[in-house]
XYZ file of C-alpha atoms in Angstrom:
654
model
C 59.990 87.149 126.213
C 58.237 89.880 128.133
C 59.077 91.131 131.608
C 56.438 91.096 134.321
C 55.206 94.303 135.893
C 56.818 93.536 139.229
C 60.242 93.121 137.603
C 59.794 96.051 135.253
C 59.143 98.540 138.011
C 61.428 97.079 140.677
C 63.928 99.883 140.075
C 67.215 100.081 141.976
C 68.152 103.479 143.378
C 71.723 102.751 144.436
C 74.531 100.236 143.800
C 77.646 99.054 145.610
C 80.064 100.147 142.878
C 83.291 98.491 141.693
C 85.458 96.807 144.311
C 89.108 97.699 144.831
C 90.796 101.094 144.753
C 92.281 103.389 142.158
C 96.088 103.351 141.796
C 96.451 106.975 142.885
C 99.625 108.613 144.191
C 100.124 111.829 146.136
C 101.741 113.386 143.080
C 98.702 112.563 140.938
C 96.316 114.066 143.445
C 98.421 117.203 143.766
C 99.251 117.809 140.117
C 97.123 115.750 137.690
C 94.145 117.414 135.977
C 90.812 116.508 137.502
C 89.834 115.006 134.160
C 92.628 112.435 134.397
C 91.523 111.442 137.863
C 87.836 111.259 136.999
C 88.738 109.260 133.912
C 90.041 106.483 136.179
C 86.685 106.411 137.969
C 84.943 106.154 134.625
C 87.223 103.307 133.547
C 86.470 101.098 136.528
C 82.814 102.134 136.272
C 82.772 100.437 132.874
C 84.208 97.267 134.401
C 87.967 97.645 133.895
C 90.021 96.153 136.704
C 91.585 98.839 138.964
C 94.808 96.814 139.034
C 95.186 97.267 135.254
C 94.553 100.997 135.023
C 98.188 102.012 134.649
C 98.645 100.500 131.205
C 99.214 102.787 128.228
C 95.942 103.904 126.711
C 95.377 103.269 123.002
C 92.361 104.702 121.204
C 90.735 102.615 118.454
C 88.460 104.581 116.130
C 86.390 103.055 113.354
C 83.604 103.566 110.859
C 81.599 100.624 112.226
C 77.917 100.545 111.342
C 74.987 98.293 112.147
C 74.419 95.934 115.071
C 75.539 92.298 114.802
C 74.500 89.470 117.066
C 77.178 87.130 118.387
C 76.732 84.734 115.459
C 77.081 87.570 112.953
C 73.431 87.816 111.956
C 71.999 91.347 111.742
C 70.058 92.939 114.564
C 70.149 96.284 112.762
C 71.718 96.762 109.345
C 74.639 99.026 108.588
C 74.758 101.283 105.535
C 77.029 98.842 103.675
C 79.126 95.696 103.987
C 82.278 97.778 104.306
C 81.632 98.753 107.908
C 79.574 95.707 108.874
C 82.485 93.582 110.141
C 85.093 96.160 111.165
C 84.018 95.756 114.788
C 85.756 92.370 114.627
C 88.989 94.149 113.696
C 88.521 96.532 116.597
C 87.968 93.609 118.940
C 91.076 91.794 117.718
C 93.166 94.963 118.101
C 91.748 95.640 121.564
C 92.505 92.108 122.735
C 96.073 92.451 121.476
C 96.497 95.780 123.289
C 95.092 94.296 126.484
C 97.397 91.269 126.234
C 100.344 93.689 126.073
C 99.254 95.445 129.248
C 97.605 98.382 127.508
C 94.185 99.918 128.013
C 92.145 100.035 124.785
C 89.404 102.602 124.163
C 87.000 102.600 121.225
C 84.908 105.188 119.388
C 82.858 105.189 116.194
C 81.879 107.517 113.353
C 79.911 105.459 110.848
C 80.203 106.218 107.130
C 77.749 106.379 104.199
C 77.755 104.218 101.082
C 78.202 105.902 97.713
C 76.662 102.871 96.039
C 73.516 103.229 98.150
C 73.208 106.970 97.512
C 73.847 106.895 93.724
C 71.193 108.889 91.909
C 69.644 110.167 95.152
C 69.919 113.329 97.225
C 72.028 111.294 99.654
C 74.916 111.888 97.234
C 74.835 115.585 98.175
C 76.380 114.603 101.527
C 78.977 112.159 100.219
C 82.109 114.257 99.695
C 81.260 116.795 102.441
C 80.983 113.858 104.869
C 84.728 113.269 104.510
C 85.639 116.634 106.018
C 82.962 116.405 108.707
C 83.987 112.908 109.786
C 87.663 113.872 109.876
C 86.750 116.754 112.185
C 84.783 114.458 114.507
C 87.568 111.844 114.518
C 90.082 114.543 115.469
C 87.796 115.848 118.183
C 87.419 112.331 119.584
C 91.200 111.876 119.614
C 91.754 115.156 121.424
C 88.900 114.403 123.822
C 90.868 111.485 125.265
C 93.914 113.426 126.460
C 95.503 110.364 128.089
C 95.754 108.295 124.858
C 99.267 107.410 123.817
C 98.505 106.055 120.327
C 95.602 105.783 117.884
C 94.385 103.016 115.571
C 91.943 103.985 112.827
C 89.867 101.192 111.260
C 88.085 102.073 108.004
C 87.126 100.515 104.701
C 85.173 102.492 102.135
C 84.992 105.493 99.805
C 84.730 108.271 102.371
C 85.561 106.425 105.596
C 89.188 105.679 104.687
C 89.921 109.206 103.375
C 88.286 110.728 106.460
C 90.396 108.520 108.710
C 93.559 109.365 106.764
C 92.840 113.080 107.154
C 92.234 112.684 110.869
C 95.387 110.660 111.537
C 97.527 112.854 109.265
C 96.642 115.850 111.422
C 97.832 114.086 114.594
C 101.417 115.163 113.959
C 102.759 114.276 117.397
C 100.964 110.978 117.969
C 101.804 107.453 116.799
C 98.913 106.325 114.578
C 98.187 103.304 112.389
C 95.400 102.948 109.836
C 93.850 99.479 109.666
C 92.247 98.827 106.245
C 88.913 97.047 106.543
C 89.517 94.843 103.507
C 87.320 93.672 100.646
C 84.340 91.430 100.047
C 84.575 88.378 97.804
C 82.962 88.071 94.374
C 80.176 85.519 93.921
C 81.091 82.130 92.470
C 78.473 82.680 89.773
C 77.337 86.261 89.301
C 78.424 89.873 88.895
C 80.616 92.208 90.903
C 79.203 95.085 92.939
C 80.109 97.573 90.222
C 78.379 95.895 87.311
C 75.353 95.030 89.425
C 74.612 98.750 89.799
C 73.657 98.797 86.097
C 70.729 96.369 86.271
C 68.214 99.209 85.832
C 69.849 100.564 82.684
C 70.391 97.078 81.231
C 66.808 96.042 81.945
C 65.560 99.235 80.281
C 67.621 98.315 77.218
C 66.324 94.696 77.273
C 69.829 93.435 78.012
C 68.621 91.354 80.993
C 65.296 90.054 82.295
C 63.595 90.935 85.560
C 64.413 87.476 86.907
C 68.088 87.809 85.986
C 68.306 91.239 87.610
C 66.753 89.936 90.831
C 68.938 86.827 90.993
C 72.209 88.569 90.145
C 71.488 91.407 92.554
C 70.955 88.965 95.392
C 74.419 87.396 95.026
C 76.620 90.412 94.233
C 77.947 90.974 97.770
C 79.106 87.398 98.260
C 80.490 87.886 101.771
C 78.998 90.172 104.436
C 81.994 92.427 105.067
C 84.542 94.503 103.212
C 84.600 97.044 100.418
C 83.532 96.297 96.851
C 85.425 93.806 94.693
C 86.803 96.381 92.260
C 89.578 98.971 92.440
C 87.226 101.857 93.101
C 87.700 104.644 95.604
C 87.400 102.314 98.607
C 90.067 99.863 97.454
C 92.297 102.626 96.079
C 92.135 104.475 99.395
C 93.270 101.349 101.236
C 96.137 100.979 98.757
C 97.128 104.620 99.217
C 97.091 104.323 103.012
C 99.554 101.445 102.832
C 101.639 103.260 100.214
C 101.882 106.267 102.548
C 103.433 104.000 105.170
C 100.605 104.495 107.686
C 99.322 100.902 107.398
C 101.268 97.719 108.055
C 102.694 95.898 105.002
C 100.333 93.795 102.878
C 97.214 94.932 104.720
C 95.255 96.691 101.965
C 92.591 94.575 100.201
C 92.679 91.662 102.675
C 89.513 89.501 102.483
C 87.143 90.614 105.221
C 86.306 88.135 107.960
C 89.140 85.691 107.241
C 92.073 84.897 109.569
C 94.633 86.789 107.451
C 92.392 89.872 107.739
C 91.936 89.481 111.470
C 95.710 89.248 111.943
C 96.138 92.680 110.321
C 94.404 94.223 113.337
C 96.704 92.479 115.795
C 99.790 93.461 113.789
C 98.560 97.055 113.698
C 98.049 97.108 117.465
C 101.576 95.841 118.027
C 102.922 98.414 115.578
C 101.174 101.299 117.350
C 102.515 100.280 120.760
C 106.019 99.832 119.342
C 105.830 103.250 117.685
C 104.914 104.844 121.000
C 107.788 103.101 122.769
C 110.276 104.283 120.121
C 108.960 107.831 119.943
C 107.820 107.555 116.289
C 105.066 110.002 115.406
C 102.928 110.731 112.361
C 105.167 113.611 111.349
C 107.974 111.036 111.008
C 105.903 108.864 108.656
C 104.065 111.415 106.549
C 106.586 113.391 104.524
C 106.658 114.897 101.049
C 108.462 111.757 99.893
C 105.693 109.559 101.337
C 103.093 111.589 99.425
C 105.051 111.109 96.194
C 105.295 107.362 96.885
C 101.526 107.196 97.324
C 100.984 109.037 94.040
C 103.342 106.610 92.289
C 101.544 103.567 93.688
C 98.198 105.127 92.716
C 99.482 105.430 89.143
C 100.826 101.860 89.089
C 97.498 100.473 90.308
C 95.390 102.633 87.970
C 93.449 103.938 90.935
C 90.290 105.998 91.309
C 90.358 109.637 90.217
C 88.746 110.520 93.557
C 92.183 110.157 95.130
C 93.062 113.383 93.319
C 90.787 114.920 95.938
C 91.990 112.835 98.869
C 95.796 112.691 98.562
C 96.110 116.508 98.404
C 93.806 116.702 101.424
C 96.043 114.284 103.350
C 99.073 116.386 102.428
C 97.277 119.515 103.633
C 96.333 117.860 106.939
C 99.936 116.738 107.438
C 101.143 120.302 106.656
C 103.076 119.120 103.612
C 103.314 120.450 100.073
C 100.000 119.903 98.303
C 100.494 118.136 94.942
C 99.669 120.184 91.864
C 98.250 119.044 88.543
C 101.773 119.238 87.116
C 102.989 116.891 89.884
C 100.276 114.382 88.967
C 101.125 114.617 85.275
C 104.839 114.036 85.906
C 104.263 111.003 88.120
C 101.808 109.441 85.697
C 104.283 109.933 82.857
C 107.073 108.335 84.882
C 105.105 105.446 86.402
C 103.572 102.660 84.274
C 100.342 100.935 85.231
C 101.149 97.400 86.367
C 97.925 95.972 87.819
C 95.213 94.137 85.869
C 92.056 94.521 87.928
C 88.422 95.545 87.823
C 87.373 97.981 86.381
C 90.411 98.785 84.188
C 91.411 95.349 82.894
C 92.707 94.130 80.575
C 91.569 91.098 82.614
C 88.944 92.011 85.190
C 90.455 90.405 88.258
C 88.676 91.155 91.568
C 90.637 92.849 94.342
C 91.100 89.633 96.337
C 93.352 88.417 93.516
C 95.424 91.592 93.733
C 95.902 90.910 97.450
C 96.945 87.325 96.771
C 99.270 88.429 93.978
C 101.155 90.456 96.577
C 99.210 93.693 96.837
C 100.966 96.967 97.577
C 104.430 95.583 98.479
C 104.540 93.536 95.266
C 103.789 96.636 93.181
C 106.354 98.581 95.186
C 109.046 96.018 94.371
C 108.571 96.797 90.676
C 108.519 100.539 91.304
C 111.708 100.355 93.350
C 113.470 98.599 90.483
C 112.308 101.399 88.188
C 113.771 103.999 90.532
C 110.476 105.862 91.055
C 110.082 105.039 94.748
C 111.790 106.613 97.757
C 112.818 103.689 99.945
C 114.249 105.872 102.703
C 110.847 106.832 104.114
C 109.806 105.474 107.490
C 106.751 103.238 107.907
C 104.582 102.336 110.893
C 106.639 99.159 111.285
C 109.406 101.413 112.578
C 111.511 100.354 109.595
C 112.355 102.169 106.390
C 110.422 101.180 103.297
C 113.511 99.609 101.721
C 113.835 97.280 104.719
C 110.153 96.344 104.474
C 110.477 95.550 100.770
C 113.646 93.524 101.338
C 111.682 91.443 103.840
C 108.710 91.074 101.501
C 110.805 89.886 98.571
C 112.040 86.799 100.419
C 109.173 86.337 102.884
C 107.195 83.175 103.425
C 104.020 85.272 103.349
C 104.723 86.393 99.782
C 105.373 82.854 98.651
C 102.254 81.438 100.316
C 99.707 84.026 99.154
C 100.937 83.940 95.556
C 100.863 80.152 95.610
C 97.317 80.266 97.003
C 96.138 82.395 94.060
C 97.450 79.802 91.621
C 95.890 76.924 93.571
C 92.494 78.508 94.264
C 91.789 80.338 91.001
C 94.365 78.971 88.573
C 95.708 82.499 88.068
C 99.395 83.333 87.707
C 100.107 86.199 90.143
C 102.430 87.749 87.561
C 99.412 88.143 85.269
C 97.675 90.255 87.926
C 100.645 92.364 89.050
C 102.964 92.586 86.070
C 106.485 93.786 85.505
C 106.745 96.892 83.289
C 107.715 94.948 80.159
C 104.771 92.555 80.409
C 102.440 95.464 81.215
C 103.525 97.227 78.015
C 103.030 94.064 75.999
C 99.533 93.666 77.441
C 98.663 97.254 76.474
C 98.381 98.754 79.963
C 98.537 102.554 79.759
C 99.147 105.298 82.317
C 96.321 106.122 84.662
C 95.067 109.707 84.372
C 95.062 112.594 81.931
C 94.220 116.226 82.673
C 92.534 117.846 79.662
C 92.221 121.626 79.498
C 90.614 123.874 76.884
C 88.054 126.596 76.435
C 85.480 124.466 78.275
C 87.868 123.601 81.139
C 90.408 126.442 81.508
C 91.348 125.312 85.034
C 91.505 121.673 83.996
C 89.590 118.422 84.216
C 90.461 114.782 84.785
C 89.836 111.461 83.086
C 90.998 107.976 83.998
C 92.290 107.602 80.456
C 93.539 104.067 81.039
C 89.904 102.944 81.235
C 88.810 104.222 77.815
C 87.792 101.239 75.687
C 90.883 100.480 73.537
C 88.692 99.830 70.501
C 87.813 103.539 70.245
C 91.405 104.703 70.697
C 93.583 105.294 67.621
C 96.745 103.342 66.903
C 98.654 106.450 68.019
C 97.119 106.148 71.504
C 94.808 109.127 71.036
C 91.057 109.187 71.691
C 89.340 111.649 69.371
C 85.687 112.614 69.419
C 83.966 115.577 67.860
C 80.223 115.707 68.256
C 77.131 117.624 69.244
C 76.444 118.290 72.897
C 73.355 117.124 74.724
C 73.284 119.272 77.850
C 71.695 118.191 81.140
C 71.377 120.098 84.383
C 70.436 117.126 86.555
C 71.669 113.567 86.810
C 68.054 112.390 86.930
C 67.385 113.866 83.495
C 70.621 112.414 82.110
C 69.942 108.855 83.286
C 66.358 109.110 82.039
C 67.678 110.061 78.596
C 69.913 106.980 78.577
C 67.134 104.636 79.701
C 64.630 106.128 77.251
C 66.933 105.711 74.258
C 67.539 109.433 73.760
C 71.329 109.074 73.765
C 72.868 107.869 70.526
C 76.232 106.646 69.335
C 78.510 109.648 68.875
C 76.738 111.961 71.334
C 78.617 114.095 73.827
C 76.693 114.242 77.100
C 77.369 117.348 79.175
C 76.151 117.422 82.779
C 76.473 120.879 84.343
C 75.830 122.540 87.676
C 76.686 119.363 89.610
C 79.958 120.512 91.133
C 80.463 121.539 94.767
C 78.147 124.557 94.604
C 75.348 122.650 92.897
C 75.267 119.262 94.600
C 78.290 118.964 96.875
C 80.114 117.528 93.830
C 77.986 114.439 93.458
C 79.340 111.171 92.111
C 77.667 110.156 88.840
C 78.349 106.431 88.621
C 74.874 105.478 87.459
C 75.616 107.387 84.231
C 79.085 105.977 83.600
C 78.045 102.438 84.514
C 74.996 102.570 82.278
C 77.136 103.696 79.342
C 79.727 100.992 80.008
C 77.240 98.157 79.910
C 75.210 99.355 76.913
C 76.393 98.380 73.416
C 76.847 101.933 72.132
C 78.210 103.397 75.361
C 81.862 103.348 74.350
C 81.032 105.778 71.536
C 79.617 108.399 73.949
C 81.720 110.994 75.794
C 80.541 112.364 79.150
C 81.778 115.748 80.419
C 80.793 117.153 83.833
C 81.813 119.412 86.705
C 80.776 116.594 89.050
C 82.983 113.593 89.865
C 82.967 109.883 89.125
C 83.041 106.687 91.107
C 86.385 104.926 91.136
C 84.786 102.033 89.266
C 83.791 104.284 86.366
C 85.221 103.542 82.935
C 84.976 105.015 79.471
C 85.461 108.497 78.042
C 84.201 110.168 81.201
C 85.733 113.559 81.965
C 84.999 115.129 85.338
C 86.191 117.750 87.827
C 85.814 120.391 85.079
C 86.946 123.733 86.449
C 85.734 126.290 87.045
C 82.445 124.595 87.836
C 79.370 125.912 86.041
C 77.930 127.732 89.041
C 81.246 129.493 89.656
C 81.161 131.052 86.206
C 82.860 128.198 84.374
C 82.449 128.046 80.586
C 80.962 124.554 80.864
C 77.848 126.193 82.302
C 77.318 128.174 79.100
C 77.069 125.240 76.712
C 73.816 124.532 74.881
C 72.315 121.559 73.054
C 73.845 121.191 69.616
C 77.134 122.928 70.420
C 79.994 121.157 68.699
C 82.666 119.930 71.102
C 86.084 118.610 70.165
C 87.608 116.101 72.592
C 91.165 114.780 72.393
C 92.797 112.513 74.975
C 96.408 111.452 74.356
C 96.908 108.366 76.520
C 100.665 108.316 75.884
C 101.583 111.936 76.528
C 98.778 112.332 79.104
C 97.586 115.521 77.453
C 94.230 116.496 76.063
C 91.700 119.207 75.361
C 87.994 119.998 75.561
C 87.100 122.729 73.094
C 83.830 124.316 72.036
C 84.372 124.694 68.265
C 80.996 125.152 66.590
C 77.304 125.983 66.734
C 74.434 126.751 64.369
C 76.296 125.219 61.451
C 79.387 127.398 61.929
C 82.806 126.156 63.009
C 85.531 128.256 64.614
C 88.850 128.087 66.420
C 89.164 127.304 70.126
C 90.090 130.946 70.738
C 86.969 132.137 68.931
C 84.942 129.580 70.859
C 86.291 130.928 74.142
C 85.198 134.444 73.172
C 81.695 133.223 72.275
C 81.347 131.403 75.590
C 82.567 134.472 77.472
C 79.712 136.451 75.939
C 77.053 133.900 76.801
C 74.985 133.754 79.969
C 74.717 130.741 82.267
C 72.457 127.980 81.000
C 68.941 129.013 82.113
C 68.279 125.723 83.908
C 71.617 125.578 85.759
C 71.182 126.256 89.476
C 71.996 124.728 92.836
C 69.814 121.713 93.391
C 66.711 122.835 95.322
C 67.267 119.995 97.783
C 70.900 120.897 98.491
C 71.282 120.870 102.305
C 72.558 123.943 104.134
C 75.334 121.767 105.575
C 76.605 121.079 102.065
C 76.202 124.694 100.967
C 78.447 125.676 103.877
C 80.979 122.966 102.959
C 81.022 124.171 99.349
C 81.669 127.755 100.374
C 84.445 126.849 102.822
C 86.279 124.525 100.434
C 85.918 127.039 97.587
C 87.916 129.717 99.424
C 90.409 127.030 100.502
C 91.530 126.170 96.974
C 88.526 124.228 95.695
C 88.531 120.717 94.308
C 92.017 120.991 92.806
C 93.261 121.762 96.322
C 91.577 118.657 97.715
C 88.297 120.255 98.897
C 89.908 120.924 102.257
C 89.348 123.598 104.893
C 92.265 126.026 104.933
C 91.509 127.806 108.194
C 93.894 130.712 107.575
C 92.365 131.431 104.153
C 88.825 131.122 105.491
C 89.552 133.543 108.326
C 91.224 135.941 105.880
C 88.141 135.938 103.647
C 85.808 136.372 106.615
C 87.842 139.298 107.941
C 87.907 140.918 104.498
C 84.155 140.418 104.251
C 83.569 141.966 107.658
C 85.656 144.974 106.700
C 83.847 145.335 103.379
C 80.469 145.153 105.089
C 81.555 147.691 107.687
C 82.764 150.056 104.947
C 79.509 149.581 103.051
C 77.454 150.359 106.139
C 79.505 153.451 107.000
C 79.153 154.740 103.411
C 75.458 153.999 103.362
């Protein structure tokens, strides 16, 4: 309804202002910073009662996106369901803080959706966003000097890691991460991972146009929460809880439901209790907590993207950064126990993992195996052992597991298994780190997700074949859709690491291969990375990347590549062993590659933003992807100073 001219231009030029008076004292006026005093004026200016200004201030940060009306319908859409409802968690937490006499504040840094940006130039900003958002979150925390504690609410692939990095760096503050939960699967339809393959399946005449349209409409069955599979979003929530920075049994809660809403209130109470007891982030995040998170990651069979994020959290917390050898040891020691999308063997959605007991249920098994440190402190203020003792006999555990049986007819012990049952069901360890003359610095594959039918009885995946080399994801997906990829091919995608694309995620390739009949017989090798929902013989993070002189960038069509992945010993290799009808040893292959030039078509993507080019350069001198793609300020300054000196010497000699 429009506003009349008289009302539109009847503009007030002054107002009475809030009634009452600020609770000032002589000491405050004499000694408090002017910012603290002006902050009180701002608080009542926003409508807060002057009588309630002395409560402890708690900052709530989130990745909220979009604008919802009161009934939940959209006024403006967010980027994804994951941040669509987290404002409700913020509201619940704020109300709890207010009821306890505190003063809640709220701030937002919305996050992108990797599903939405797959196959587009938007992916060039995906991984760099994590560092940028963490910086902004930290700046927002520091910009409210009077806050006593921080809650971080986040859900998805980059939002949760960014929030973890931000909170991990707040060494002397009590902080709690509130996972934003998961969406539900449709009663009749496909999950959000499989639905991203409708283009490839339609091109292969696997589905009709009508089926694609109908299935796509139902995939996100509820309007909030991360995707229904154990991808990067869900794995990041699991890792946050495993680190001890989220309250027990909070990861993977169903978005929008009462049990989800209660997580926010519990988290608010935990943060206030932490502040009262003097518990800070440095007390929670320890080397032992990092190892626990790595163990839980292995037991869940989590996304390989956490190999970027957990080291970054350790770096932010000023702890020892896990090495490849650390990852190998933990994955050898820790069995996979969870049957879930996309790994199987039964493709249970994440809501079932939550109902089966989630993180604390998995931790009970790991504690019995002796691979968990129960002495670490959690945001509950209790040691992990105490938390797990509570969980084992809790009413909550009994009720959620019973609900899974009642609602879906699923035995919770078939979702989260004990080690013996997991072995009997064929669950294998999570990740393997192949090296070789193509990947001298290493690579990574979620080996547990290779189709068992192409793995030998000895647990080894073997594939020797001719390379088909691509320098863009667009060309690679076109080859798949146009029938130019055959059974037995080895696809090699180069120049898509940090320097080329910001280390884009290539899920449209891995998903297309998964859902095409011949896909399990194709190996994909790249210096880019994969979505956490990716499955198959997909080997990423190849180092050095092509544009940093890596041998992968020197491969050509027709080169013979030998791939071996040992899923039991978690060892493997990627070797260039032949070309032009001649075969040779890996050592001879390395020498041939060393003498070759970079593939003529390999280059940074012409649309790569300057922001991402800067990110790539900064993370490269900070240890690169195997160091977590972080910013090591001391190393960056050292390189800059050395560069300045070199330039000065060059100028003086010139």
